[in-house]
Coordinates of C-alpha atoms in Angstrom, one line a residue:
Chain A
X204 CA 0.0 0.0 0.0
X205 CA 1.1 3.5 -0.5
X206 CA -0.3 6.6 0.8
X207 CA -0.1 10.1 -0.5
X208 CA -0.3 11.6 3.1
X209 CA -0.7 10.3 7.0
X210 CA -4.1 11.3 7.0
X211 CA -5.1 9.0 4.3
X212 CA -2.8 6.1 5.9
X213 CA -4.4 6.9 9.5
X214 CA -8.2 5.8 7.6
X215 CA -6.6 2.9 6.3
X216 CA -6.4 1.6 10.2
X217 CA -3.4 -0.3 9.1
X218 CA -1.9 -1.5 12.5
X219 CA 2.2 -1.9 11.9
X220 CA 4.4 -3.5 14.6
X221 CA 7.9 -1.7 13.0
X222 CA 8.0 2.0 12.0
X223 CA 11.1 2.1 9.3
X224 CA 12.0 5.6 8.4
X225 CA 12.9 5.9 4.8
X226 CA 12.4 4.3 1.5
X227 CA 16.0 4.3 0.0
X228 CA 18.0 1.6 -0.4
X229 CA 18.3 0.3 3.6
X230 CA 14.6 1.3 4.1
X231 CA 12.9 -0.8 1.3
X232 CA 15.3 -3.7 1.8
X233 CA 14.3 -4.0 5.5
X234 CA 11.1 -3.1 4.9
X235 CA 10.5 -5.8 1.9
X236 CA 12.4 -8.4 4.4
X237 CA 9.6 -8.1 7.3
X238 CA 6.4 -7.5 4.9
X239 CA 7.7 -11.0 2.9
X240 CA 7.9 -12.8 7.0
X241 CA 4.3 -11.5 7.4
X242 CA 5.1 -8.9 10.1
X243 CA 3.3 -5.1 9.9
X244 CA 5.8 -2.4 9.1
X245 CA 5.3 1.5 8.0
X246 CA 7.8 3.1 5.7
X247 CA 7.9 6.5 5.9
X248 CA 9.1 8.6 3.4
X249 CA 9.7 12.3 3.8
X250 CA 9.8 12.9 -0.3
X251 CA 6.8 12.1 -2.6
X252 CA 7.0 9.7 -5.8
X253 CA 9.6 12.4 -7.8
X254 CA 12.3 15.3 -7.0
X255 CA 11.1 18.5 -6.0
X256 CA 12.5 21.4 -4.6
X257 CA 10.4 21.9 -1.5
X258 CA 11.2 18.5 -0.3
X259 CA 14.6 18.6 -1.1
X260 CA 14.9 22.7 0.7
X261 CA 15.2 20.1 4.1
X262 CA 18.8 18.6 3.1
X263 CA 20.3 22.2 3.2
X264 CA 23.1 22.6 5.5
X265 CA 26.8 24.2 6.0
X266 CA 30.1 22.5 5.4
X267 CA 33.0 23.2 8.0
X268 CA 36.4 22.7 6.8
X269 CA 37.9 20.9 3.4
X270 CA 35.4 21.7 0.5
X271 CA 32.3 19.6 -0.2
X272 CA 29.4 19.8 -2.2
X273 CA 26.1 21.4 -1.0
X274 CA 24.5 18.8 1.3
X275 CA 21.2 19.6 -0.3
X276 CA 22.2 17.9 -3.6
X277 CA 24.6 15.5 -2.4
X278 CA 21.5 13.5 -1.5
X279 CA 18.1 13.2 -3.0
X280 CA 14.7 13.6 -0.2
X281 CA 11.8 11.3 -2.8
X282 CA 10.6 7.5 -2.9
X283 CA 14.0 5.5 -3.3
X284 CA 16.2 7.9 -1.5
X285 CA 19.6 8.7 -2.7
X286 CA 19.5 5.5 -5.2
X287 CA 17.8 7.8 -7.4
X288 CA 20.9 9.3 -8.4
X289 CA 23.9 6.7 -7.9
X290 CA 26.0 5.7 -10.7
X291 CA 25.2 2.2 -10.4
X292 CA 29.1 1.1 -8.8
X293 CA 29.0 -2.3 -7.0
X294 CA 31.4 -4.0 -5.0
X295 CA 31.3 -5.1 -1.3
X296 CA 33.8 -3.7 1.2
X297 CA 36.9 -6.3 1.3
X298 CA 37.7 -8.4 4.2
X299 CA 40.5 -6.8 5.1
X300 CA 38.5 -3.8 5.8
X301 CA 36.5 -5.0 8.4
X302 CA 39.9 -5.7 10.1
X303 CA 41.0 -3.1 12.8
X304 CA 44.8 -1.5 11.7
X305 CA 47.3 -0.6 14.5
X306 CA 48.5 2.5 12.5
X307 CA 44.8 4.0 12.4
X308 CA 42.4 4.3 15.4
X309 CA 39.0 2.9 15.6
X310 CA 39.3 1.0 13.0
X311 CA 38.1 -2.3 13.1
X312 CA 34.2 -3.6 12.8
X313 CA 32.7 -6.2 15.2
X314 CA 31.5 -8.5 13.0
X315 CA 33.8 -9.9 10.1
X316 CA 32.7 -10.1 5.9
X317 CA 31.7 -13.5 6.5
X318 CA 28.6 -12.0 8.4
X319 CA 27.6 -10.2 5.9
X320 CA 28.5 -12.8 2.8
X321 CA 25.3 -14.8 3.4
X322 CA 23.6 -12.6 2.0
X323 CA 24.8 -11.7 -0.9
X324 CA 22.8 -13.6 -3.2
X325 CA 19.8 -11.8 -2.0
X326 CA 21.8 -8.5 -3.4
X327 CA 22.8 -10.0 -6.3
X328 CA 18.8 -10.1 -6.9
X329 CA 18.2 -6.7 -5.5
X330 CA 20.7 -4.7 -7.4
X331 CA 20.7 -6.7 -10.6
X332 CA 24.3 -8.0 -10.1
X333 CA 26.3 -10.7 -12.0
X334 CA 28.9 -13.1 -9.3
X335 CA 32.0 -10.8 -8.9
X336 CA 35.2 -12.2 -10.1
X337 CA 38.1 -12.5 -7.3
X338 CA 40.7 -10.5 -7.2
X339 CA 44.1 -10.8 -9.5
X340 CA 47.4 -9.8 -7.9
X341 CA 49.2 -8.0 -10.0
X342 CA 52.4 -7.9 -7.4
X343 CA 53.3 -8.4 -3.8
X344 CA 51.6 -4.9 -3.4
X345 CA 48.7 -4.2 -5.9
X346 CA 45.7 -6.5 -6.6
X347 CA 42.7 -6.2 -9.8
X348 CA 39.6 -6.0 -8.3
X349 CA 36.1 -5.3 -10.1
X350 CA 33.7 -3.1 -9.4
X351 CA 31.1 -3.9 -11.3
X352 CA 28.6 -1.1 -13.0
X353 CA 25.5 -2.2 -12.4
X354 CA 22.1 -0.9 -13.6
X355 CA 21.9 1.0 -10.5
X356 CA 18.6 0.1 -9.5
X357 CA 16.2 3.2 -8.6
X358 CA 14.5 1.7 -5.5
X359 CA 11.2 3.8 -5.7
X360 CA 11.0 2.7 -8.9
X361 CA 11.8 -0.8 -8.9
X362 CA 9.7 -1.9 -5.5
X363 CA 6.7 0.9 -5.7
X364 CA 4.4 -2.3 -7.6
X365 CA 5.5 -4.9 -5.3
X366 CA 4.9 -2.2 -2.2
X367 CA 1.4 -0.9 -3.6
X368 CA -0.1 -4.7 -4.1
X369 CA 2.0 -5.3 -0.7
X370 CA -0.8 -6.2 2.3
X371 CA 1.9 -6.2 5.0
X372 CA 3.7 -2.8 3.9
X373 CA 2.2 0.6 4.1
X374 CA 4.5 3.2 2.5
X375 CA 3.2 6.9 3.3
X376 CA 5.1 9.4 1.4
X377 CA 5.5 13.1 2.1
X378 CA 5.5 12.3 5.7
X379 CA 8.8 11.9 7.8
X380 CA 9.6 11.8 11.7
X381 CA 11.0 14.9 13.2
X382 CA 11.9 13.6 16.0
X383 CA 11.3 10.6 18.1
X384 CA 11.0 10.1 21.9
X385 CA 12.6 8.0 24.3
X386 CA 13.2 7.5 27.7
X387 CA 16.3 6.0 27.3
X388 CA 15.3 2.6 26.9
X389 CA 12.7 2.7 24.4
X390 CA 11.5 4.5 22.2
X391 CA 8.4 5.5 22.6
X392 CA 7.0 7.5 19.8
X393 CA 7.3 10.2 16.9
X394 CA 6.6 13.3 15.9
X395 CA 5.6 13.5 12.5
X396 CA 5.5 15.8 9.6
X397 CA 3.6 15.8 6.6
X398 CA 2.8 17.5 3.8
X399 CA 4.2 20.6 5.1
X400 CA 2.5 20.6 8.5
X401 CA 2.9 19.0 12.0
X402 CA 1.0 15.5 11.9
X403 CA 1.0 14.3 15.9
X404 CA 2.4 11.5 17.6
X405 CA 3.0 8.1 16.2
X406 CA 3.8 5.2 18.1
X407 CA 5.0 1.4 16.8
X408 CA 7.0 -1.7 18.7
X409 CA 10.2 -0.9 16.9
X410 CA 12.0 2.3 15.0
X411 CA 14.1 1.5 12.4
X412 CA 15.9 5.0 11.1
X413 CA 17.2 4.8 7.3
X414 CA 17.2 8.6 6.4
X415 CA 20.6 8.6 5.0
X416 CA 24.5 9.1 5.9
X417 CA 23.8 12.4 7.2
X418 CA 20.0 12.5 8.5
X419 CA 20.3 9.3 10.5
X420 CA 22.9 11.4 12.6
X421 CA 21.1 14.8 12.3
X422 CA 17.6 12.7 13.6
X423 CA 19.1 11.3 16.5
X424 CA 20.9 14.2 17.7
X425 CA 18.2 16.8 17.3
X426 CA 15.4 13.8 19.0
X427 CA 18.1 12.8 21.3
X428 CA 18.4 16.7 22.8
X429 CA 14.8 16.8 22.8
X430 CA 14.3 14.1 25.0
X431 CA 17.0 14.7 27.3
X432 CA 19.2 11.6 26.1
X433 CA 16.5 9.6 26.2
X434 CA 16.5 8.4 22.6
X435 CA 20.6 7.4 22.4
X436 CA 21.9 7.2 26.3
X437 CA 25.6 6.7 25.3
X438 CA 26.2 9.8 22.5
X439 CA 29.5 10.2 23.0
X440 CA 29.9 9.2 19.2
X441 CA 27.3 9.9 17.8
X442 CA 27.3 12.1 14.8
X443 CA 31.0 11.3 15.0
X444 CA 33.8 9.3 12.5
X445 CA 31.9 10.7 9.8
X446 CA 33.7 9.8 6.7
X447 CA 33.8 10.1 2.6
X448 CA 35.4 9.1 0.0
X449 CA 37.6 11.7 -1.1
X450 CA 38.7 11.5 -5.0
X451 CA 41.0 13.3 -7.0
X452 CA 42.7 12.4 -10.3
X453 CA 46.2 11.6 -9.4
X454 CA 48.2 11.2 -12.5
X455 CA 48.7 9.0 -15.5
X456 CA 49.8 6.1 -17.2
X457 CA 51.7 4.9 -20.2
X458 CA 50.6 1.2 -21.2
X459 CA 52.6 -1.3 -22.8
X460 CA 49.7 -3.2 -23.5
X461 CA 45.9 -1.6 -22.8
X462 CA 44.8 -5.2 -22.6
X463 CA 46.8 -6.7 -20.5
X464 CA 44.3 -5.7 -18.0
X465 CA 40.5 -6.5 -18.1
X466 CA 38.8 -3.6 -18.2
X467 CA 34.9 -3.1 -17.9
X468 CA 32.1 -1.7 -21.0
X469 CA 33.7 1.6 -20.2
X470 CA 37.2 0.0 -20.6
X471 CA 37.9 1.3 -17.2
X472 CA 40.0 -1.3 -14.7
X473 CA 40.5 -0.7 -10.9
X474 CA 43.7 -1.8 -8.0
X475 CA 43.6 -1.6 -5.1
X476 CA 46.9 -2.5 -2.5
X477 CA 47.2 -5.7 -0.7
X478 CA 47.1 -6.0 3.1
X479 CA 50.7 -6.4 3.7
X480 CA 51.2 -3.1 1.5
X481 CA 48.9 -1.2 3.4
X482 CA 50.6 -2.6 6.6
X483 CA 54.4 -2.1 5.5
X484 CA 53.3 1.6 4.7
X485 CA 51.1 1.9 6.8
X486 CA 48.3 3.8 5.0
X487 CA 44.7 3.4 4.2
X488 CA 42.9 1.1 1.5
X489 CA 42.9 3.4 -2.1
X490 CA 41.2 2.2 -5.5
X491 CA 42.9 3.4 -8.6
X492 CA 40.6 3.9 -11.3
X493 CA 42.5 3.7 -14.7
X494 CA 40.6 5.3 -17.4
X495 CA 41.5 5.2 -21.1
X496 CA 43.4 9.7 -22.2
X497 CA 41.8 11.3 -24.9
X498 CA 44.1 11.6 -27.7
X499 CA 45.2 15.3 -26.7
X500 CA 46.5 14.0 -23.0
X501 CA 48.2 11.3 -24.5
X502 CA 50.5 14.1 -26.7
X503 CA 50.9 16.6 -23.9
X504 CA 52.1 13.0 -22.0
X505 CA 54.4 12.0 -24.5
X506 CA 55.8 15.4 -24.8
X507 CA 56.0 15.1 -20.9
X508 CA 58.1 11.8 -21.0
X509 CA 60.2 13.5 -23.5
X510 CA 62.4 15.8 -21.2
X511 CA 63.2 12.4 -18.7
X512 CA 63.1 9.3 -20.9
X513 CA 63.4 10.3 -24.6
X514 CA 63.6 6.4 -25.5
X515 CA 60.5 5.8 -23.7
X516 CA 58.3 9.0 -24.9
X517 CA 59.4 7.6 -29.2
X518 CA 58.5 4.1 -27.9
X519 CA 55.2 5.4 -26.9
X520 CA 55.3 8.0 -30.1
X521 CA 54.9 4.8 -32.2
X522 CA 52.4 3.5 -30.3
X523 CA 50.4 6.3 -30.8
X524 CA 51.1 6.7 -34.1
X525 CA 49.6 2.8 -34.5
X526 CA 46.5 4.2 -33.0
X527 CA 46.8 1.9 -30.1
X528 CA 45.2 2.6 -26.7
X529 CA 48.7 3.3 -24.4
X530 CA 47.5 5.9 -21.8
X531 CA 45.1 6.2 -19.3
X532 CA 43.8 8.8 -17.1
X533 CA 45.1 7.4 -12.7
X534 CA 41.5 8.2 -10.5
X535 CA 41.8 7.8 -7.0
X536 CA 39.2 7.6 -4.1
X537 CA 40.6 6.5 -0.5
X538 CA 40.0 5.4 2.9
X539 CA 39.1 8.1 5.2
X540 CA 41.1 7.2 8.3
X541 CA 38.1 7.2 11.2
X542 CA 38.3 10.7 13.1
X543 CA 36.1 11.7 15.5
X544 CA 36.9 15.6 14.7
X545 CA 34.9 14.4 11.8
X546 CA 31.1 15.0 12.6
X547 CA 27.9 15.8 11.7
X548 CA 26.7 19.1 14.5
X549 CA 23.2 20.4 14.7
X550 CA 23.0 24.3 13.7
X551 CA 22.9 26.7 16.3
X552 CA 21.4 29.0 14.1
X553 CA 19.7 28.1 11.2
X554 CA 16.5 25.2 11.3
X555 CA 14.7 23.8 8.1
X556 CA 10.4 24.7 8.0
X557 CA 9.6 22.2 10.3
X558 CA 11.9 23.8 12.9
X559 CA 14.5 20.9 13.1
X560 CA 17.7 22.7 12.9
X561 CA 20.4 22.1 9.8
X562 CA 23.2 20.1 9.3
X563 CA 26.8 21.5 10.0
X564 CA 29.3 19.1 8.7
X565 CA 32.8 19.3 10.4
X566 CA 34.9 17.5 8.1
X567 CA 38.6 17.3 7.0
X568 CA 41.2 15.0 5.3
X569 CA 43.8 14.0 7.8
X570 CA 47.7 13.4 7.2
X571 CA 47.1 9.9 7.3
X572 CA 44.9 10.1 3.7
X573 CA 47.2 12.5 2.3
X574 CA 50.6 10.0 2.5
X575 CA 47.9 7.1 1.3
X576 CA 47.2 9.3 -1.9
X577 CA 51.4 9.3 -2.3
X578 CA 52.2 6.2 -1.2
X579 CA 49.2 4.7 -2.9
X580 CA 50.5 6.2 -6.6
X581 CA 54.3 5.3 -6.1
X582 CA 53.0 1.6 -5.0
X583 CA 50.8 1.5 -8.6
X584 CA 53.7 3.1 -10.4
X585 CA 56.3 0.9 -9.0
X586 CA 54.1 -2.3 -10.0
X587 CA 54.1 -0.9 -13.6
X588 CA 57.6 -0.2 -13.9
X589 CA 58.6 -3.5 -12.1
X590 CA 56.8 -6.1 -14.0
X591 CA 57.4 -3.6 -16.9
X592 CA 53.2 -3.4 -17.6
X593 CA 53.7 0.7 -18.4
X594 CA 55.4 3.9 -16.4
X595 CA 53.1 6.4 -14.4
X596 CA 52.9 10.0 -13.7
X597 CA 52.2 11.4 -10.5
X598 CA 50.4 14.7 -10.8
X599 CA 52.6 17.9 -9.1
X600 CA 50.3 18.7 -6.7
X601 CA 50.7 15.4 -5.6
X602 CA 54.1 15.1 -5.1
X603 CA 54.9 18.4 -4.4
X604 CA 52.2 18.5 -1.1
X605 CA 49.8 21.2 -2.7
X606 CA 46.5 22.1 -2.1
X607 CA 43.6 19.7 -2.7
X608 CA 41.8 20.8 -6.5
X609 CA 38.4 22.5 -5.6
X610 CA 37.7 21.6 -9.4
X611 CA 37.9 17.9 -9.2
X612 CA 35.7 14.7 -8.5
X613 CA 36.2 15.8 -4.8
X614 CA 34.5 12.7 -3.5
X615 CA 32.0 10.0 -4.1
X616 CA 28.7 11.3 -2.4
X617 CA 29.1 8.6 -0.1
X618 CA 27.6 9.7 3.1
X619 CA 29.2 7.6 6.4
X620 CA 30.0 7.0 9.9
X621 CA 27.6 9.1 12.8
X622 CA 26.1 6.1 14.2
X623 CA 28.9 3.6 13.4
X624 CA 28.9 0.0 14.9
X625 CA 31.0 -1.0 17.5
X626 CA 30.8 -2.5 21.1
X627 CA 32.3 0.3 23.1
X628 CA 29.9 3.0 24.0
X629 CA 31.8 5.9 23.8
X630 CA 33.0 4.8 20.3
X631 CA 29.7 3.8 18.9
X632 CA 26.4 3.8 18.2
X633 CA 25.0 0.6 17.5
X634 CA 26.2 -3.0 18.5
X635 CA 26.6 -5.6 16.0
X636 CA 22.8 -6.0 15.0
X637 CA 22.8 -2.2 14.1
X638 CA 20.4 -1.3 17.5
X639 CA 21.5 1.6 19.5
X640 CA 23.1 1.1 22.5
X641 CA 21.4 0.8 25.6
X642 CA 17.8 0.9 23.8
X643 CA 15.6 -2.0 23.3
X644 CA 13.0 -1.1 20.4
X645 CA 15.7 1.4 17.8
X646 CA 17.7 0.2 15.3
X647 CA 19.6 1.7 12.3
X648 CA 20.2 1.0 8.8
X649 CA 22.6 2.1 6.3
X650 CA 25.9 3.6 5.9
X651 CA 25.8 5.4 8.9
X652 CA 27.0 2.5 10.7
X653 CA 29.9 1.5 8.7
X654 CA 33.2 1.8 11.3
X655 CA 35.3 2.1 8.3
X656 CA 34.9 2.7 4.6
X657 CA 36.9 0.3 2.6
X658 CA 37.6 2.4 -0.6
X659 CA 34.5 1.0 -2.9
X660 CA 31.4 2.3 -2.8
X661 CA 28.9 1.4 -0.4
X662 CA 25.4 0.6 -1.4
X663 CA 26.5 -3.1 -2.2
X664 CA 27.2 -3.1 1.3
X665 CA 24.6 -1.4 2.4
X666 CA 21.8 -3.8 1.2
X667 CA 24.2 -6.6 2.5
X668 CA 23.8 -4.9 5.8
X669 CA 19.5 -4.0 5.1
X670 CA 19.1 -7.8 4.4
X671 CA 21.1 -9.3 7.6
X672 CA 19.2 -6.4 10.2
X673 CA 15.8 -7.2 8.4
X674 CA 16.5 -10.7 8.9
X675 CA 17.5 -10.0 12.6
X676 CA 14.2 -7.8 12.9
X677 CA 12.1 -10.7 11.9
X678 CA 13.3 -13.1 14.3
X679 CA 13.3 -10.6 17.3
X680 CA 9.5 -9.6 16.2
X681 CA 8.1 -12.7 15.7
X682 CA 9.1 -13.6 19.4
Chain B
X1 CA 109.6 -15.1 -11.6
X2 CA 112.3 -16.1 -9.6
X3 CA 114.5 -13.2 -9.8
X4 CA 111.1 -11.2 -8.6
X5 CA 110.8 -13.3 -5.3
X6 CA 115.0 -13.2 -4.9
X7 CA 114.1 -9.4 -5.0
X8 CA 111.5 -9.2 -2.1
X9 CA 112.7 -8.7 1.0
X10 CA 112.4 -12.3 3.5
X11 CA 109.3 -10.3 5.3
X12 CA 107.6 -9.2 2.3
X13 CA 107.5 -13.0 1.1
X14 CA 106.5 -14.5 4.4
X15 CA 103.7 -12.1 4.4
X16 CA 102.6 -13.2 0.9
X17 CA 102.6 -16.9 2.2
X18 CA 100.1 -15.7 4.8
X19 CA 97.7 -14.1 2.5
X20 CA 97.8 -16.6 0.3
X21 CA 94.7 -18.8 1.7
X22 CA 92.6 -15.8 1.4
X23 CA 92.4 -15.4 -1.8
X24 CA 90.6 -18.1 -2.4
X25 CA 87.7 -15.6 -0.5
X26 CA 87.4 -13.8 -3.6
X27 CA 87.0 -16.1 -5.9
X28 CA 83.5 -17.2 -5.6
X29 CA 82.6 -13.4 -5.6
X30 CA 79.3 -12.9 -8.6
X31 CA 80.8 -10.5 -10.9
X32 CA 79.2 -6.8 -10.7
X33 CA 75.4 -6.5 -12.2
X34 CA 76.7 -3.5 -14.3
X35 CA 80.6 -2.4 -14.0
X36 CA 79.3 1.4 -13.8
X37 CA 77.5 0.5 -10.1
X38 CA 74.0 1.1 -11.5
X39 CA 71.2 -1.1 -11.6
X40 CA 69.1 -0.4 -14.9
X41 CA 66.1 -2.2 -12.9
X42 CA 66.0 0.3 -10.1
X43 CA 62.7 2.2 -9.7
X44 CA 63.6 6.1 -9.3
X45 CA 60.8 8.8 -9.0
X46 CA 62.3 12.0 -11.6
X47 CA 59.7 15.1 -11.8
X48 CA 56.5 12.2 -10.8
X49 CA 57.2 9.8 -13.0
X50 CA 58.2 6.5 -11.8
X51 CA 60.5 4.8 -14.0
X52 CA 63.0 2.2 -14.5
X53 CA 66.8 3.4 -14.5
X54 CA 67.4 1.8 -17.8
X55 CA 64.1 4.3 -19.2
X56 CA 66.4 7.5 -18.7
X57 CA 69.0 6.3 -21.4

């Protein structure tokens, strides 16, 4: 079923036993998980069926620190959430990323892949996927990995039929919680908001938040000062080791052979470093994107190479002049290192219509990311050379320690960390099962849990993570 | 030959005696990757691009 409004779902006398907030890719999959056990559960959705501008006003907010984008269109506020606007990357986080490192704090996750891996052929479904292909080592140092580019499924889009002719879901758009209440062991209702105007209370068994990255964080702080602590007891990380994906192009490459590698429909390929790389340098994971120059780089390259290896730069001449792909465009998108300077603040001064105040986003790349960007490039580059597969460029900037481009990629729009899972209080959020500490009936889905980000994107994970909590939900409902 | 070693003084021979055993230390000794000291395989990083030695040529 799915309502236009909270008035027309109140008529309906549809009686839910979980409330899940949001209808993006966490919120449908947990949602669709308890509707297919039988068990009542209300999605709402702040957006309506498509973008608009009113709905989407709510994500403004202010940036403190390195340059991002606008929060207000890093994210999208309709029916499917933010997967209405994802490229379609897939990959799961690695294993080794669940790991904790001793060169970078709070890192570490307290459950392994394996926990999540069971559920992978449910995502496959979900997001259209074909079986990923292992890894290839390339070296000691740098592995292949795919990243597969999927159809990236729009949620709304893809589950609105199976949700309308749903009996055991009701999805009531243009309505969202603006806060919940809690006295800091349950939590024992919502106010709601819809259609521009206050709505009253709600009340259901259990709260499942899936606003987002950012909102999950921004929802809990702003219901958690409202009720005195009473919605998440143990804060002190909350809104905290918020992270991104930062990505910058980071030089280029001369190939000896373009297809050597095995490069996707877009005859892109990706690397990524090994663990015992990432531990003898200690830095952070990185995934180098290779992309194939237009012909105008590939002469300003050459012409490059020229002044340092004049053999090299006529070797590659003739390769040009062959019309054979030799050079490629070196992307790069990193592992935040876990900071807990790195949060998501409630605005002291400016609130959105329904009086809930703004986002201010506190964030900043550390040292830490900055000598993995280095490190990470010389460790690709030395590969090449080594097993004599091409030579690479680092870009100045790079090498030299300049400023971070403001004209660049920037980062992935990948929103997480703020509630992030863990089993000490004062470094976490949620336990293992994704329900806040110390509360019996709240639970969060999405990347706001993650305790590290890997350096692939993270909706793959994501639904791995929606599937395994839905699947948790049911059996702790249907007690 | 001989009218060499009548030359060298009595010390100057028993110290060759000596030394003698230790040459043998040597002779096992790889000869030198490249007489010049440089290894055309090593990686070196010149204005961000990492190449071989043997590239700059």
């Amino acid at each position: 079923m799915i309502f236009d409004s909270y008035e027309a779902y109140k008529q309906a006398g549809f009686k839910p036993k979980a409330c899940v907030l949001g209808s993006g890719p966490a919120g449908t999959t947990i949602a669709r998980k308890l509707g297919a056990a039988g068990i009542p559960v209300v999605v709402l959705e702040a957006g309506s069926r498509e973008f608009s501008d009113e709905s989407q006003d709510f994500y403004r907010g202010k940036t403190v620190g390195d340059f991002y984008f606008d929060l207000d269109i890093t994210r999208l506020r309709f029916m499917g959430g933010s997967s209405n606007h994802w490229a379609g990357w897939c990959r799961v986080l690695d294993k080794q990323d669940f790991e904790p490192k001793a060169w970078a704090p709070d890192t570490g996750w307290p459950i392994s892949r394996a926990d999540i891996e069971p559920y992978l052929p449910e995502v496959h479904d979900i997001l259209e996927l074909p079986d990923f292909r292992p890894d290839v080592p390339v070296s000691d140092d740098i592995r292949w990995v795919q990243l597969i580019k999927s159809p990236a499924v729009r949620f709304g889009e893809k589950f609105a039929d199976e949700l309308d002719k749903s009996g055991n879901i009701a999805v009531v758009l243009n309505t969202y919680a603006t806060e919940l209440t809690g006295d800091g062991k349950r939590v024992t209702g919502a106010r709601l908001w819809s259609n521009g105007q206050d709505a009253g209370t709600f009340s259901a068994d259990y709260f499942v938040t899936c606003t987002g990255g950012l909102e999950n964080s921004r929802l809990l702080l702003w219901s958690n000062e409202r009720s005195n602590g009473g919605v998440v007891p143990n804060a002190a990380a909350l809104g905290r080791y918020w992270m991104e994906h930062p990505t910058f192009e980071g030089g280029n490459a001369i190939l000896a052979n373009y297809s050597e590698f095995e490069v996707d429909d877009s005859n892109e390929a990706f690397f990524s470093p090994t663990l015992a790389a990432m531990e003898r340098l200690q830095i952070m994971n990185f995934g180098i994107r290779l992309i194939e120059s237009p012909y105008p780089n590939v002469k300003k390259l050459i012409a490059d190479l020229a002044c340092t290896a004049p053999s090299m730069a006529e070797w590659m001449s003739s390769k040009l002049d062959q019309r054979l792909r030799c050079a490629a465009q070196l992307y790069v998108a990193w592992e935040q290192a876990p900071l807990a300077s790195n949060q998501i603040e409630l605005s002291k001064s400016d609130v959105d219509h329904a009086g809930v105040p703004r986002i201010e986003l506190h964030w900043k790349k550390s040292p830490l990311e900055r000598r993995t960007l280095l490190e990470g490039l010389r460790l690709f580059g030395t590969t090449m050379a080594q097993k004599n597969l091409g030579r690479v460029r680092i870009d100045d900037w790079i090498s030299n320690g300049g400023d971070y481009p403001t004209n660049e990629e920037t980062a992935g729009h990948h929103h997480m960390g703020g509630t992030r899972m863990g089993t000490d209080v004062l470094r976490s959020v949620v336990d293992a099962n994704c329900k806040v500490h110390g509360m019996d009936n709240l639970y969060v889905g999405g990347s706001s849990v993650f305790c590290t980000s890997g350096q692939c994107n993270p909706t793959t994970t994501i639904t791995a993570l929606a599937c395994r909590l839905g699947e948790h939900l049911v059996k702790v409902i249907a007690v | 030959m001989s009218r060499f070693i009548r030359k060298m003084s009595r010390r100057a021979t028993v110290q060759a005696l000596i030394a003698l055993p230790a040459l043998k230390l040597f002779g096992n000794q790889p000869a030198p990757a490249n007489p010049g000291g440089i290894d055309p395989d090593e990686i070196v990083e010149i204005d961000g691009w990492i190449l071989r030695r043997s590239d700059l040529a």
